[in-house]
Coordinates of C-alpha atoms in Angstrom, one line a residue:
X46 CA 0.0 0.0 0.0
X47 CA 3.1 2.3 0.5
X48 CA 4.2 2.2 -2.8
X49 CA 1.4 3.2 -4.2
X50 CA 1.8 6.8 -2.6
X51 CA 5.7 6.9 -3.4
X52 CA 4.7 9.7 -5.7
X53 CA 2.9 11.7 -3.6
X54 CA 5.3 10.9 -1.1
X55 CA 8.1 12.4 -3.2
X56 CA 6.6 14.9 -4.6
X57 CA 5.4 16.1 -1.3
X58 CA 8.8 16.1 0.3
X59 CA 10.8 17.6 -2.7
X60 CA 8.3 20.0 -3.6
X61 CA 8.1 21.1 0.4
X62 CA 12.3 21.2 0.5
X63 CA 12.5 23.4 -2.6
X64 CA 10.1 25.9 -1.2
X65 CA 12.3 26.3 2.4
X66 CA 15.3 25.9 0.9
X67 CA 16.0 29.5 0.5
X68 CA 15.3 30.0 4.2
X69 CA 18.0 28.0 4.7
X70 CA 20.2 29.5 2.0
X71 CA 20.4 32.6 4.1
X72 CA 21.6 30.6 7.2
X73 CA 24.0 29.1 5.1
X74 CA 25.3 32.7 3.3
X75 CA 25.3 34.3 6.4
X76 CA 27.8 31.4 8.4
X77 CA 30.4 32.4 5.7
X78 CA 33.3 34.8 6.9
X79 CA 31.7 38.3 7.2
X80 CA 33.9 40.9 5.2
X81 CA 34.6 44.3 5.1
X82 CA 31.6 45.6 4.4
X83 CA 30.0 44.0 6.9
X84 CA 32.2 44.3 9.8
X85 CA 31.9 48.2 8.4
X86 CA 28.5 48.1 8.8
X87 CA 28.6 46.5 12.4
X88 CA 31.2 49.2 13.8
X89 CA 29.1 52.0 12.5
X90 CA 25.1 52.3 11.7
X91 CA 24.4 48.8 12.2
X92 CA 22.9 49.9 16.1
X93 CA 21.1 52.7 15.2
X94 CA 19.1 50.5 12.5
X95 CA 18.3 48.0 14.9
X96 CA 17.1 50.9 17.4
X97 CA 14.9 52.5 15.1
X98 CA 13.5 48.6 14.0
X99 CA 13.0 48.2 17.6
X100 CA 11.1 51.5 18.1
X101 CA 9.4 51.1 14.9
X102 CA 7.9 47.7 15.8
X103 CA 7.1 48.8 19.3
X104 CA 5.6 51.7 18.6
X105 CA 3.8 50.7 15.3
X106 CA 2.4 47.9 18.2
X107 CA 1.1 49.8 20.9
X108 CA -0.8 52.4 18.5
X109 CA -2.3 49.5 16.7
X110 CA -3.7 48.1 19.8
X111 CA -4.9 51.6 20.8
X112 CA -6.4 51.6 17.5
X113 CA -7.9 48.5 17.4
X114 CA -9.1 47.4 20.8
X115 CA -11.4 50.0 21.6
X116 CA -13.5 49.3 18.1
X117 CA -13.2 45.5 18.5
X118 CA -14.8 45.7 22.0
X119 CA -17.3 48.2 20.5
X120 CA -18.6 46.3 17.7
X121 CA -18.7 43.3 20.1
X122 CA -20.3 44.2 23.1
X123 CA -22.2 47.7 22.4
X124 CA -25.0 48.6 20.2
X125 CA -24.3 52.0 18.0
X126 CA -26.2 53.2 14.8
X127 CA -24.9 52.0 11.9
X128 CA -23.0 49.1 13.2
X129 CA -23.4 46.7 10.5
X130 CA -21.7 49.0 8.3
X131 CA -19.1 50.1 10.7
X132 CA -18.3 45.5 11.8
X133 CA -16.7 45.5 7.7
X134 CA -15.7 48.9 7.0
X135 CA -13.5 49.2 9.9
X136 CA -11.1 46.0 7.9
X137 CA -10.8 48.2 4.9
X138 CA -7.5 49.9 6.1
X139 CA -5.9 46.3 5.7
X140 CA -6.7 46.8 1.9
X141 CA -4.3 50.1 1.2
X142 CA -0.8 49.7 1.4
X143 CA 1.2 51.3 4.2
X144 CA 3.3 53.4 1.9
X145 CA 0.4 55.1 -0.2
X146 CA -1.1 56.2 3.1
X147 CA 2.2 57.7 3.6
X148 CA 2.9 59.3 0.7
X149 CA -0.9 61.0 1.0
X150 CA -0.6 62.0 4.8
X151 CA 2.7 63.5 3.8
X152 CA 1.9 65.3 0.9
X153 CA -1.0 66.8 3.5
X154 CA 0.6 67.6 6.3
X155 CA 4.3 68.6 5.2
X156 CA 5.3 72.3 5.4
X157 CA 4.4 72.8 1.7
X158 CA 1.0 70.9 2.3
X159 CA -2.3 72.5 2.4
X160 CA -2.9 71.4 6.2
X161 CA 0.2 73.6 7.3
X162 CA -0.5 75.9 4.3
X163 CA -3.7 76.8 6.0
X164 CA -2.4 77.1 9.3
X165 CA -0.2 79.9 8.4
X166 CA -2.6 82.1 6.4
X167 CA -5.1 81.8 8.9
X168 CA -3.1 82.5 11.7
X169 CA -0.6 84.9 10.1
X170 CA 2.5 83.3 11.0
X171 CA 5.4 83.6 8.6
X172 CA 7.8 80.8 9.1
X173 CA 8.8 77.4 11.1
X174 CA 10.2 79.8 13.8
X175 CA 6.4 81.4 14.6
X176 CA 4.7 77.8 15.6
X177 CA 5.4 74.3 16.3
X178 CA 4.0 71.4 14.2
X179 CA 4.7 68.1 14.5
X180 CA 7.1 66.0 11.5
X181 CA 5.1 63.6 9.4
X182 CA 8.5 62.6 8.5
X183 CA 9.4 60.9 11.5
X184 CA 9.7 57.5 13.9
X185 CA 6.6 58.5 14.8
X186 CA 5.3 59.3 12.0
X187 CA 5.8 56.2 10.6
X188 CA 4.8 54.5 13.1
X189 CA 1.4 56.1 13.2
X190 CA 0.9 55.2 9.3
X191 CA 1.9 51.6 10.0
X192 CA -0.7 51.2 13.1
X193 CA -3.4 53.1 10.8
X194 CA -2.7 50.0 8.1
X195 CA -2.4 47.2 10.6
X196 CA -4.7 47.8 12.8
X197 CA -7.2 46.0 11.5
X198 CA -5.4 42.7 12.4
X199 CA -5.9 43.4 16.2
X200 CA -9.5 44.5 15.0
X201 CA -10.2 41.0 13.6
X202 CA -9.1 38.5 15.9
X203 CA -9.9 40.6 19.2
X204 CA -13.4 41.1 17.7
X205 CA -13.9 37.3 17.4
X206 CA -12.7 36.9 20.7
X207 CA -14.6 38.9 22.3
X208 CA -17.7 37.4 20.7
X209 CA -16.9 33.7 21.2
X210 CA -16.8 34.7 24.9
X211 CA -19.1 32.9 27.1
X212 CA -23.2 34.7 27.7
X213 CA -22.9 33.2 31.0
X214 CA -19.7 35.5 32.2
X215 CA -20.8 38.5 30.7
X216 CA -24.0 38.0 32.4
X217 CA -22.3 37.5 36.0
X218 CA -20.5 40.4 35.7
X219 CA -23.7 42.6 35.0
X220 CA -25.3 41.1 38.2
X221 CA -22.4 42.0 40.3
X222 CA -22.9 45.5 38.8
X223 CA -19.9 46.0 36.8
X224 CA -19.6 48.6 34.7
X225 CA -18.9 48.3 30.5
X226 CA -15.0 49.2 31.7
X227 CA -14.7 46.8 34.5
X228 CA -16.3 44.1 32.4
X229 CA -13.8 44.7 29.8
X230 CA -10.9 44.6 32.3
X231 CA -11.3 41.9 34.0
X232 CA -13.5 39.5 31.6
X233 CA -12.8 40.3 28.3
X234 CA -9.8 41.6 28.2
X235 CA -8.0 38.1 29.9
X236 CA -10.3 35.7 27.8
X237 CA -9.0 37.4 24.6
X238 CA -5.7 37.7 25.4
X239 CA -4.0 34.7 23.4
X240 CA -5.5 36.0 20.2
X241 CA -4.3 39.5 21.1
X242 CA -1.0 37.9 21.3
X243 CA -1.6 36.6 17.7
X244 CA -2.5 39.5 16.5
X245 CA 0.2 41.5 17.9
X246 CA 2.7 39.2 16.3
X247 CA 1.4 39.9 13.7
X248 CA 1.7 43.4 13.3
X249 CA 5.3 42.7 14.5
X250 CA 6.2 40.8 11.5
X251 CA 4.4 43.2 9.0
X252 CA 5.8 45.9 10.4
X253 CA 9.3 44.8 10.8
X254 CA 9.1 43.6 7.0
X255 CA 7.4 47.0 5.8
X256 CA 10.2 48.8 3.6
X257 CA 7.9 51.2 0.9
X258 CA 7.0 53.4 3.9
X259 CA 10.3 53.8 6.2
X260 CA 11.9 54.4 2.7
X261 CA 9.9 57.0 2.1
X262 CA 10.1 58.5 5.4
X263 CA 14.0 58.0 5.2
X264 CA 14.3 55.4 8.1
X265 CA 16.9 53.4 8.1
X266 CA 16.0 49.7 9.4
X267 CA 17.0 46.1 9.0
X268 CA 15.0 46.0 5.9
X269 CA 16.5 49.2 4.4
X270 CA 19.9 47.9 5.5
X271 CA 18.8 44.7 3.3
X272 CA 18.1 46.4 0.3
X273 CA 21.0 49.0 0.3
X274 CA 23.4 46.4 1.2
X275 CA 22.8 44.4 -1.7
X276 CA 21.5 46.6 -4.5
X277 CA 24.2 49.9 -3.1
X278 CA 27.1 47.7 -2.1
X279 CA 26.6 44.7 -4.3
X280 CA 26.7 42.8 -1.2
X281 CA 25.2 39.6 -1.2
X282 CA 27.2 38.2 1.6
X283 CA 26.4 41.2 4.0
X284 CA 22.7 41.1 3.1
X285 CA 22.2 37.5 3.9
X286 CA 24.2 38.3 7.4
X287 CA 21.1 41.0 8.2
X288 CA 18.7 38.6 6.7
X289 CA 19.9 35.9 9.0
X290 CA 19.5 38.7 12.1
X291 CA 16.0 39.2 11.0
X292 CA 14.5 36.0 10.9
X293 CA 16.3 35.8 14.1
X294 CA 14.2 38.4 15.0
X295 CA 10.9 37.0 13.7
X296 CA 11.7 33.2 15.4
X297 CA 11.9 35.4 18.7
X298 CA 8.8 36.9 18.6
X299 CA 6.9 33.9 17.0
X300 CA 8.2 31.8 20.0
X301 CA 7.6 34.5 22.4
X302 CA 3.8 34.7 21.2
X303 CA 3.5 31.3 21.9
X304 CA 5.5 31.2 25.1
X305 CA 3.1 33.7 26.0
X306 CA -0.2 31.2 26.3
X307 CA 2.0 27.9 27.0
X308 CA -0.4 27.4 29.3
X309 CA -3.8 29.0 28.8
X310 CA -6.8 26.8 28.6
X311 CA -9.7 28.3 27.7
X312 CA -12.8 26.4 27.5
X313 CA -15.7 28.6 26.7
X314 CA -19.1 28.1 25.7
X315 CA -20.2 30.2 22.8
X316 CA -22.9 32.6 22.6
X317 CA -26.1 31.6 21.7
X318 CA -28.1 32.1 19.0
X319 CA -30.4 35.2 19.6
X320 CA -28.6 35.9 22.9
X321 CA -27.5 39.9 22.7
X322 CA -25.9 40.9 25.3
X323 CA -23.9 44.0 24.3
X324 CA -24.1 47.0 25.8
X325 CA -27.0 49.9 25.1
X326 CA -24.5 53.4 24.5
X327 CA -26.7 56.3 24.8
X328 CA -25.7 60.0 25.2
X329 CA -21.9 61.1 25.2
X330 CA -20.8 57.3 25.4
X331 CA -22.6 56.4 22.0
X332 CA -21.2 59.5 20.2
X333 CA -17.8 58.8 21.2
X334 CA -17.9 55.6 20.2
X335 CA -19.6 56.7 16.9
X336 CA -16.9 59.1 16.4
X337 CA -13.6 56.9 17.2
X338 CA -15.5 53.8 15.1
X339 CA -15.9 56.3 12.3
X340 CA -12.6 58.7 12.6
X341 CA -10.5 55.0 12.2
X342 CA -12.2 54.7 8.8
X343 CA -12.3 57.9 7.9
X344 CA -8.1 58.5 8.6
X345 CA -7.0 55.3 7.8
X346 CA -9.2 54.3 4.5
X347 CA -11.9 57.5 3.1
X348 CA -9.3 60.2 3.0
X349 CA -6.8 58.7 1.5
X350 CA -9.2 56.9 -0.9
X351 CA -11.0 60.3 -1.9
X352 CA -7.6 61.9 -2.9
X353 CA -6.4 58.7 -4.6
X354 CA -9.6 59.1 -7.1
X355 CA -9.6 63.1 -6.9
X356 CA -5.9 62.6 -8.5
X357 CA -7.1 59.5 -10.4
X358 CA -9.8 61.9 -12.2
X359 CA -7.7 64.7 -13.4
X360 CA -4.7 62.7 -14.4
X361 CA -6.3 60.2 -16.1
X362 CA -5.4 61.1 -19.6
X363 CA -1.4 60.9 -17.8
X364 CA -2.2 57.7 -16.0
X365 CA -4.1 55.6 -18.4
X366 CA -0.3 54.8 -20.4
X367 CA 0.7 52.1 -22.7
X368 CA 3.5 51.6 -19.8
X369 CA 0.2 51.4 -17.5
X370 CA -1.2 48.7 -19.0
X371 CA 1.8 46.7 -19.7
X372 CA 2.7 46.6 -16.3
X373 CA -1.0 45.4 -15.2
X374 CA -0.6 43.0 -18.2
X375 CA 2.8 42.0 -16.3
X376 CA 1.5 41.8 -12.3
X377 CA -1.6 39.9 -13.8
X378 CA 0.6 37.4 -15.6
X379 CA 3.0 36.6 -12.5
X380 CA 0.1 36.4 -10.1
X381 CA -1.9 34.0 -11.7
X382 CA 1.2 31.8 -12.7
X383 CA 1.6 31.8 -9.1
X384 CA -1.5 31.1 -7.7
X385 CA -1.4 28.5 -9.8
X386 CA 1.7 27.0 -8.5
X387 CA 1.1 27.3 -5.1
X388 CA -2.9 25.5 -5.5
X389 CA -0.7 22.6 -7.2
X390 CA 1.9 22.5 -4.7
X391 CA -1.3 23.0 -1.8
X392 CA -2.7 20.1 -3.2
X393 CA 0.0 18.0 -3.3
X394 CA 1.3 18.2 0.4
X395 CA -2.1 17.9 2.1
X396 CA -3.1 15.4 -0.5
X397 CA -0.2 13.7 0.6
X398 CA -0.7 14.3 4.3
X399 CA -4.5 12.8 4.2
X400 CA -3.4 9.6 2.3
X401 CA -0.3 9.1 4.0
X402 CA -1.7 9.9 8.1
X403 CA 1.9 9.2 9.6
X404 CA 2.9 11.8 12.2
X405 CA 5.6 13.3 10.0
X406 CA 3.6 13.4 6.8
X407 CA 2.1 16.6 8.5
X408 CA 6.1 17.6 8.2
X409 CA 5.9 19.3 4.4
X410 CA 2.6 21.3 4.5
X411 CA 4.4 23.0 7.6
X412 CA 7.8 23.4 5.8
X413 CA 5.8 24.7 3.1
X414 CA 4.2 27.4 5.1
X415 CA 7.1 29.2 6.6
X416 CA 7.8 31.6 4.0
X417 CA 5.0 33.3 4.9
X418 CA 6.3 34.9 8.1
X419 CA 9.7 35.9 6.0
X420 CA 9.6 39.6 4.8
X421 CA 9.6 39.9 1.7
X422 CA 13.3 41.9 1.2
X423 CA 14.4 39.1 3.2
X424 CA 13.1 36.2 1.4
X425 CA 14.7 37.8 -2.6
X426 CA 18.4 37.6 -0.5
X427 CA 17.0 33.9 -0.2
X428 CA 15.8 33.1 -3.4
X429 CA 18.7 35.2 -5.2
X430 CA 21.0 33.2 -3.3
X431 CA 20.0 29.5 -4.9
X432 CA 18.7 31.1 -8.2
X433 CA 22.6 32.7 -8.9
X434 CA 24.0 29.5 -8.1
X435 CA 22.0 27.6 -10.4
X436 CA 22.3 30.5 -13.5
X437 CA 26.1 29.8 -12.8
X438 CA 25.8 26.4 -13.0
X439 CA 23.6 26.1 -16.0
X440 CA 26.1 28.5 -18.3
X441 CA 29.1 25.7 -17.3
X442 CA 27.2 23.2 -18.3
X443 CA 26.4 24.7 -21.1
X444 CA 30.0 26.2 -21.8
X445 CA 31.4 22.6 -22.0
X446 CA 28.8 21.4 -23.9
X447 CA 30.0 24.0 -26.3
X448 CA 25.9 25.4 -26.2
X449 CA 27.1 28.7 -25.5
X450 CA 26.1 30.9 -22.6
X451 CA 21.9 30.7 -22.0
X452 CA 22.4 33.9 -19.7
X453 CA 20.5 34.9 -16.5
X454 CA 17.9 32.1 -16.9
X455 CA 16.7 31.9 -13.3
X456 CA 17.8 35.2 -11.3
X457 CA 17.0 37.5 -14.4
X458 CA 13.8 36.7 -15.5
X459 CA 10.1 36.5 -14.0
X460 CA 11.0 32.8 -12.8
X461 CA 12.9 34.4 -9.7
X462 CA 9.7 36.7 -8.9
X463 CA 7.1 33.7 -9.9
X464 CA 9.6 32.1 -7.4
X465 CA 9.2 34.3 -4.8
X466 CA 5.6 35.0 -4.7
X467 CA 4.8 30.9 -4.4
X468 CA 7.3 30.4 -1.3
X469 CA 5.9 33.5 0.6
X470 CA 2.5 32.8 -0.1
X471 CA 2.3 28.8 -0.6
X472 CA 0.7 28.9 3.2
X473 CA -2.0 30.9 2.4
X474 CA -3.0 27.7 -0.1
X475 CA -2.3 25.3 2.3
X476 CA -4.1 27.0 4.8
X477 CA -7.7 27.1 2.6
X478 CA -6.9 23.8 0.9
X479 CA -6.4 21.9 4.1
X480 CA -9.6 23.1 5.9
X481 CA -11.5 21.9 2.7
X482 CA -10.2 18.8 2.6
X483 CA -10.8 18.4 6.5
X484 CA -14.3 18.6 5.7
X485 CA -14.5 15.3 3.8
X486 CA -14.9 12.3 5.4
X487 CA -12.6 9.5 5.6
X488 CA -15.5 7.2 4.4
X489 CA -15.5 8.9 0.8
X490 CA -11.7 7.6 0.8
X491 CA -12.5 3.7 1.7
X492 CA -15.2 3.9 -0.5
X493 CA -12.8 5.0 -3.1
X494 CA -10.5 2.2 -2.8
X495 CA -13.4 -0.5 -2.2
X496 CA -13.8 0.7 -6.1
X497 CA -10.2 0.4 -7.1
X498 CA -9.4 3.8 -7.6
X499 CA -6.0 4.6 -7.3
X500 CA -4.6 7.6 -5.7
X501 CA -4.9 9.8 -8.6
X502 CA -8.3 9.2 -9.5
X503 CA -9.7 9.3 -6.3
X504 CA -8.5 13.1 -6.2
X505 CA -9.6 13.4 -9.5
X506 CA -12.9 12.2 -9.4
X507 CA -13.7 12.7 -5.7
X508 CA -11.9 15.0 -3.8
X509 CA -11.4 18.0 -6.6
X510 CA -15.4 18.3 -7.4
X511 CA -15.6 19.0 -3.3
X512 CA -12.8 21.2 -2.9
X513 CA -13.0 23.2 -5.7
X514 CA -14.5 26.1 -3.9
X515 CA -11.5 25.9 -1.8
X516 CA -9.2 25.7 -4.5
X517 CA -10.6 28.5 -6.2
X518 CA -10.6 30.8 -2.6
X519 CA -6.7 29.5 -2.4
X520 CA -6.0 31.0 -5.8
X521 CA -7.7 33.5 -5.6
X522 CA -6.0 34.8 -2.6
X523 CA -2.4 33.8 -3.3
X524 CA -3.3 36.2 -6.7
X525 CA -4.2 38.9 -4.8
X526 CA -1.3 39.1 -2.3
X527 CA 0.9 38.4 -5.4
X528 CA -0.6 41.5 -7.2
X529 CA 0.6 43.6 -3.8
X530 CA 3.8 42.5 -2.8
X531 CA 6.6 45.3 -3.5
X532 CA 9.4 44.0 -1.3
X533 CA 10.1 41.0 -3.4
X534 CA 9.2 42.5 -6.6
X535 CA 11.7 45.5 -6.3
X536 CA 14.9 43.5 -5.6
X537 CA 13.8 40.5 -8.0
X538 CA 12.2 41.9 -11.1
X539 CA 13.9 41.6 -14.7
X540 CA 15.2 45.0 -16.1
X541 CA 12.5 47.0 -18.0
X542 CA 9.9 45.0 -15.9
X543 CA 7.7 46.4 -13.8
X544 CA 4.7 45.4 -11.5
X545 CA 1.8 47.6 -10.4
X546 CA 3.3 47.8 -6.8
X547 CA 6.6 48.4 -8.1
X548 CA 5.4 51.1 -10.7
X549 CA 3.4 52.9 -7.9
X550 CA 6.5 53.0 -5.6
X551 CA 8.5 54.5 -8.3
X552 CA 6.1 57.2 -9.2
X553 CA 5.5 58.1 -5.5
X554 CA 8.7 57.9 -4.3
X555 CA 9.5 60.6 -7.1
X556 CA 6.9 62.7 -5.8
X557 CA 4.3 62.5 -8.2
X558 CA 1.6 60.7 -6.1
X559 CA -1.0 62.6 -9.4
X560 CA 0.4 59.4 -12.2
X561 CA 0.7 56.6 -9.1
X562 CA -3.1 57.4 -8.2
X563 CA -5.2 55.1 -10.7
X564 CA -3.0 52.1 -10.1
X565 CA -3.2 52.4 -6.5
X566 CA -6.7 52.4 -6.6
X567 CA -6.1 49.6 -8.8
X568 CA -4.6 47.5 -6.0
X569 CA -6.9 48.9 -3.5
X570 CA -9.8 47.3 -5.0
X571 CA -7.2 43.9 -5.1
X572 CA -7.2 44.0 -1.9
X573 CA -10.7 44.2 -0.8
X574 CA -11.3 40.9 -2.3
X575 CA -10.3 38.7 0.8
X576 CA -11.3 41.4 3.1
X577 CA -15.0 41.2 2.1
X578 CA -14.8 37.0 2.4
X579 CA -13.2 37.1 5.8
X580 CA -15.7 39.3 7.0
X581 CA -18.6 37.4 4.8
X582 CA -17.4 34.1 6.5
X583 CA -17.5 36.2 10.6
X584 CA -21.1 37.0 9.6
X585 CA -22.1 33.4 8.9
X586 CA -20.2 32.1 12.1
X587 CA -21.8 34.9 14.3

């Protein structure tokens, strides 16, 4: 019976090994002698970028949670007009990227701006030296764009927490009279604390891999140091050595996450249907709540949405380019080749995993999966790293074959970035693949074989017809997060090829936010694709 999975069974493993091995490539770069560069590096800015990483992250952390808390308690447990609006539109900041928010807020509040602009004609005041106004351009600047993005992430999963939590408890605490704050201190807030943890870690890791909007705001970070190392220095040595000190990084804070609830047991029993036990605001309390609900859409989403299409508008005739559409043509291309890879390769593995059930065949859908907590700067050092190797092999092979010199075949064309995109976002595959799958019973399988279908068929013919919605969800998303990426994209694409987060990038970071607008929206609208299923699929569960 063995044998007949030997292909699964292969294909699994080296499929799974190919996908981590340039996480290990990086481990392996960086153990090599360091050089001068460096050991320059080290002596000299290599503490201040790990200062302002650590600042960054920190901050970037505690304003997401001051964000995000407050409305996922309020959505939970209170009753406000307009709430059903308010439960989706407050995940719509998770749709624009960091670094357009930045280059919007900045374009508004620097001293040229109209915010400042107005300031001064209204108030008479000549120069810098009349009044004080804060620097958009800044740590904390930066880190207030970041937590306006990410917030959202705390949102979601304290939100479901809070709403899993038991109708018994919440009742309790009302009978021993305490108020919305102390029921929120002492009940909800403990109960939700492991997926607060999650979430947190979360915004970690995006934050510590963010590099369009501390570029922009000139900060220089591990993931700065990364790109600057390799494309300004030439580096690749050097940039695997920060690489390696930022997945160091990430392994802390994933362990510490789950250090964190080592051992919480929660056992809770879910609300009832047609149990509502939230929380009647009336008076000053409901229009606060109103207003903060409403302000985090309005700052982190509408604004910058409404000036995105005001420029998109009046520069369309600049925008709408054959350059435009080319690189559309281009993001569209990579992201569906790698969607398609990674539902293959999601297949495979948990295919694999159900027909095998051994303990370790569970082993390559979780090798598989760890790209996706590798930023994305991090993960081209990793890619580059096996992709140049192989280009260098393939022309000596070629060479004394007397074929000539095929060129750059891996590492300089849209393999490395097709590549890239399926290792960083192969989990989200597995992830939607797996939980379809877990849905079918084992009894469809033995039935299967009572029939004499072989492995092949029976995924053919059975499991495929069930799991296609799944399959098509997987794709679906692994396209969309594909179409955003800019880490990977910058520091792996061919020359003369751009992507739509790439071209945007470019345009803004040049200051002319007018000709990046209708691509950003573009993307935007990517991006609310999975946002409106996740918060289709809360609806159903709630």
């Amino acid at each position: 019976m063995k044998q007949k999975y030997m292909f699964w069974q292969t294909s699994g493993w080296v499929l799974s090994l190919l996908l981590v091995f340039p996480i290990l490539a990086i481990f392996y770069t960086a153990m090599g002698e360091s050089d001068e560069v460096f050991s320059h590096l080290m002596s000299t800015v290599m503490g201040t970028y790990t200062a302002n990483t650590f600042w960054l992250v920190t901050g970037t952390v505690v304003l997401a949670l001051a964000f995000g808390l407050p409305a996922a308690w309020i959505m939970a447990m209170c009753r406000i007009p307009g709430e059903k609006i308010l439960q989706w539109a407050l995940v719509l900041p998770l749709a624009m990227p960091g670094y357009i928010i930045g280059y919007i807020y900045t374009d508004w509040f620097d001293y040229a701006g109209p915010i400042q602009i107005f300031l001064r004609d209204f108030f008479g005041w000549q120069s810098t030296h009349d009044y004080w106004f804060p620097d958009i351009r800044s740590l904390g600047g930066a880190c207030l764009i970041l937590a306006l993005v990410l917030y959202p992430y705390i949102y979601l999963l304290a939100r479901t927490a809070f709403m899993e939590q038991s109708v018994t408890l919440l009742q309790s605490a009302r009978l021993l009279r305490c108020s919305p704050w102390e029921s929120f201190r002492r009940i909800s807030l403990p109960l939700a604390r492991p997926s607060i943890a999650v979430a947190i870690s979360l915004v970690a890791m995006e934050t510590l891999g963010d590099f369009g909007t501390v570029s922009y705001f000139a900060l220089n970070t591990l993931t700065t140091a990364v790109y600057d190392t390799w494309l300004g220095y030439s580096n690749l040595n050097a940039a695997a050595k920060i690489s390696a000190i930022m997945l160091l990084v990430i392994f802390l804070l994933i362990s510490a996450e789950r250090f964190s609830r080592r051992k919480q047991k929660l056992f809770q029993q879910q609300s009832e249907h047609g149990d509502d036990v939230r929380y009647q605001l009336s008076g000053r309390k409901k229009w606060l709540a109103i207003v903060w609900c409403w302000g985090l859409v309005g700052f982190a989403f509408a604004f910058p949405l409404t000036q995105l299409t005001y420029y998109a508008w009046h520069y369309f005739s600049q925008s709408w380019t054959a350059e435009f559409q080319q690189y559309s043509l281009n993001s569209l291309f990579v992201s569906l080749v790698a969607a398609l890879f990674a539902v293959v390769l999601a297949l495979i593995v948990n295919f694999y995993r159900r027909l095998d059930g051994h303990k370790y065949s569970v082993v390559p859908t979780r090798m598989a999966s760890l790209g996706y907590a590798v930023p994305g700067t991090v993960l081209a050092i990793g890619v580059m790293i096996p992709l140049t190797s192989a280009d260098h092999l393939l022309n000596d092979v070629a060479r004394f074959l007397d074929l000539g010199r095929p060129g750059l075949v891996f590492s300089g064309t849209m393999f490395a970035i097709i590549f890239a995109f399926v290792v960083r976002f192969a989990a989200v595959a597995i992830g939607s693949i797996e939980s379809s799958l877990a849905k079918i019973p084992p009894s469809l399988d033995m039935a299967s074989k009572t029939m004499g279908y072989a492995s092949t068929a029976m995924l053919r013919r059975v499991h495929l017809p069930l799991i296609r919605r799944g399959c098509l969800i997987a794709g679906l998303l692994v396209f969309i997060e594909s179409m955003k990426e800019l880490n990977a994209a910058l520091l792996l694409r061919p020359f003369n090829f751009e992507t739509l987060a790439t071209y945007v990038f470019n345009f803004a970071s040049d200051e002319q936010l007018e000709l990046a607008a209708l691509p950003a929206i573009l993307l935007v609208f990517v991006g609310l694709i999975p946002l409106v299923m996740v918060n289709r699929s809360l609806e159903q569960k709630h």
